[in-house]
Structures are given as C-alpha cells and as structure tokens.
Amino acid sequence: MKLQRTNRLRALALGAVAVSGALVLTGCGSDDNTSKTTEKAAADIECDGKGKLLASGSTAQKNAVDAWVKNYQAACGNTQINYKDIGSGGGIQEWLQGTTAFAGSDSALKPDEVAASKKVCKGGQGLNLPMVGGPIAVSYNLSGVEDLALDAPTLAKIFDSKIKKWNDPAIKKLNPGKKLPATDIQAFHRSDESGTTQNLGKYLGTAAKDDWKYEDEKSWPAKGGQSASGSAGIAQQVKQTDGAIGYFELSYATANNLDSVKIDTGAGEPVAATSENASKAIADAKVVGKGKDLALELNYATKAENAYPIVLVTYEIACDKGNKKSTLDAVKSFLSYTAGEDGQSTLTKLGYAPLPEEIAKKVRSTIPELS
C-alpha cells in the first residue's frame, strides 16, 4: 500500500506534464484542462500489480485506450501497458493463444470462441465486459456536398456495389434540393477481421434485411469495393479520395475532419452520429450474457427520436477464472479504472459514448471477482 500511495503522489507531481495523447489527437480541451483531468485521474486510481501488461484488439477503441493508458501509467509507474490495435479478430486470437492479458473486441465472443477460451482460462472461460460505446460514423468525401442523409437500404446498396454514382435517384430522394455530382462512389471496407464490420453488418441486416443478405461476420462479406486495414486506414483513404465513403468509429472522423452521413431511421429527422445520440441507442440494449457475462444485444432498428442506430460496444475480454497470476492484479486495477466514473468520463471528450450507468455498475461489480 505504501508503494501505491507513493505512485499516486508521484503522479500528482507529474500531472502537469502528463498530457492525454488521445485528447491531442482529437483536438479537444486546453492544456490546462487536460493537465487537471490527468491529475484527478491519477489521484483516484488504485495501483495494483506491476510489470508489463499486454493487450490487443479493436481499433475502434484505440483513442480511448491511449487516453486511459496515459492516465493510468501517470499514477501507476510500476505497470507498463502495451495495447496493439490489430482488429477485434486478431485481438481475440492473440488472447486465445495466451500471449495477451486481455483482448478488445467490438463484438462479444461467439460460442466456439468461448469453448476455445477454456484452454487458456484454467477452470474458467472468457468473459465479455462492455467498456466503450460509440457511434460507427459513415463518413464521406464528396466535393461541394455537406449534410448528406442516407437510410439503411441505400447504404446497403452502396456497400454492396448496387448503387455506383452519387447522383443515383435513391440518394437524390433522400436529399431533396441538393446538387449531387455524377461522381463514382468509392466504397471502402475493412481488409482485416473487425467487430466494426460485424456491427455495421448487424445494422444493415436488421434495418435493410431485403437489401443486405449477408451474415454479420467480422470479415467483409460483399464483393466489390476497396479495402484498407484498420479504422485509421479507411479514414485515411476516405480523406484522400473524392467520392469515397467508409465506416469507422466517430473519433477517426473527427480527427480527420470528415463529414459523416446522417441516418434516416424513419424518425422525425435524420440522426447525426454523435456521442449523445449513440448513448440513446445503447441505453436500449439488453444484457443477454449468462451468469457474470455481460454481452449486450443492441437495437439496430430503433426509430426513437435522436437515437443513432449504427453503434458498437467494445468489450474487454478476460478470463472469469484462470487469469495469469503475474498480470491478474494489474488487469483488475486497469479495468476498474476504465470502467469507473473517471475512466468513463474521459470517453465523451473523445467522441465515444460512456456506458449507461446500469450497465456500468454491473461491469464495476464483476471486475473485482476476476480470478
């Protein structure tokens, strides 16, 4: 305990220079506000465990993890956290191989992955802990066109290469009065396995089931289009390609100054991709995991006013029992911080949606029971 207090005091002394990298990425907040945020987080973090903590997975949560790691390591100098954003599929595979302490995934473990986890979780199995919520922005680069609205059937046809021009009648109908060019649509999708892809597929398969006939898998299912690796890769391609459209977590749209589509859900007005609007959709989620598992079922077909339907929840995946003793204390300490009020409050500044309080409480009560 003396070591923990010393770490926290040292962090306070360094708080003025420990600036959150993710806040810099998104251009939010002044230096003074960032320093104060880091000082407060450092004061409230309980430091347990030490050494290296390796994790990998979702690119969607990368900006959130960057901020969390900065704050946590400012308080807990004896723990070094390395998170690789290699995609949800890659993160789960590395965790199942026993090379990482936890994985980040934008979709819950599937039954075969739960079965496989019993080999790495001695006496237990993998547990889905929702941690990061947020909108999947569908961003575009089209000269002279702003405030574009699309609906699920039109998006499905665009990503399935059925609509190929920006002045297609279906797009015109959703955007009366706008001058749409005859530019070719360049639709970008993920080349790597991704929970973001899977969540977009779930949305299209639910809200445009007549136009999107594919299974909601982590691998991109449709033919045609162009691919790029990771959310950052797609965002970069959209930014530099006129006529491009792609999908990624909102912070990548913000960081790249990209316009994002408003979604016509059938509500009174098309809904923008914002943290607040995503939270309204996530609050409608149901816990469908059994026992301590907190896997969620999202309502992609919502028509509630101002509820943005293309959302994802990123899970941190660890063993309920059988975690490695060498990293268990640090895992519980770090995840307790990220699920806590300070960790969750960081998300809004970065364009994410904090967990609804009812779900957050369940996560906070589950983490200390990891063994």
PDB file of C-alpha atoms in Angstrom, residues 190-194 197-198 215-222:
ATOM      1  CA  ARG A 190     -12.020  -3.274 -43.691  1.00  0.00           C
ATOM      2  CA  SER A 191      -9.471  -5.747 -45.017  1.00  0.00           C
ATOM      3  CA  ASP A 192      -8.900  -7.221 -41.549  1.00  0.00           C
ATOM      4  CA  GLU A 193     -11.386  -9.016 -39.326  1.00  0.00           C
ATOM      5  CA  SER A 194     -13.261  -6.349 -37.431  1.00  0.00           C
ATOM      6  CA  THR A 197     -17.584  -4.529 -39.772  1.00  0.00           C
ATOM      7  CA  GLN A 198     -19.705  -7.034 -37.876  1.00  0.00           C
ATOM      8  CA  GLU A 215     -24.213 -12.949 -42.422  1.00  0.00           C
ATOM      9  CA  ASP A 216     -22.905 -10.478 -39.854  1.00  0.00           C
ATOM     10  CA  GLU A 217     -19.288 -11.649 -39.663  1.00  0.00           C
ATOM     11  CA  LYS A 218     -16.048  -9.901 -38.740  1.00  0.00           C
ATOM     12  CA  SER A 219     -14.761 -10.395 -42.304  1.00  0.00           C
ATOM     13  CA  TRP A 220     -16.233  -8.172 -45.027  1.00  0.00           C
ATOM     14  CA  PRO A 221     -18.804 -10.328 -46.871  1.00  0.00           C
ATOM     15  CA  ALA A 222     -19.715  -8.410 -50.029  1.00  0.00           C
TER      16      ALA A 222
END
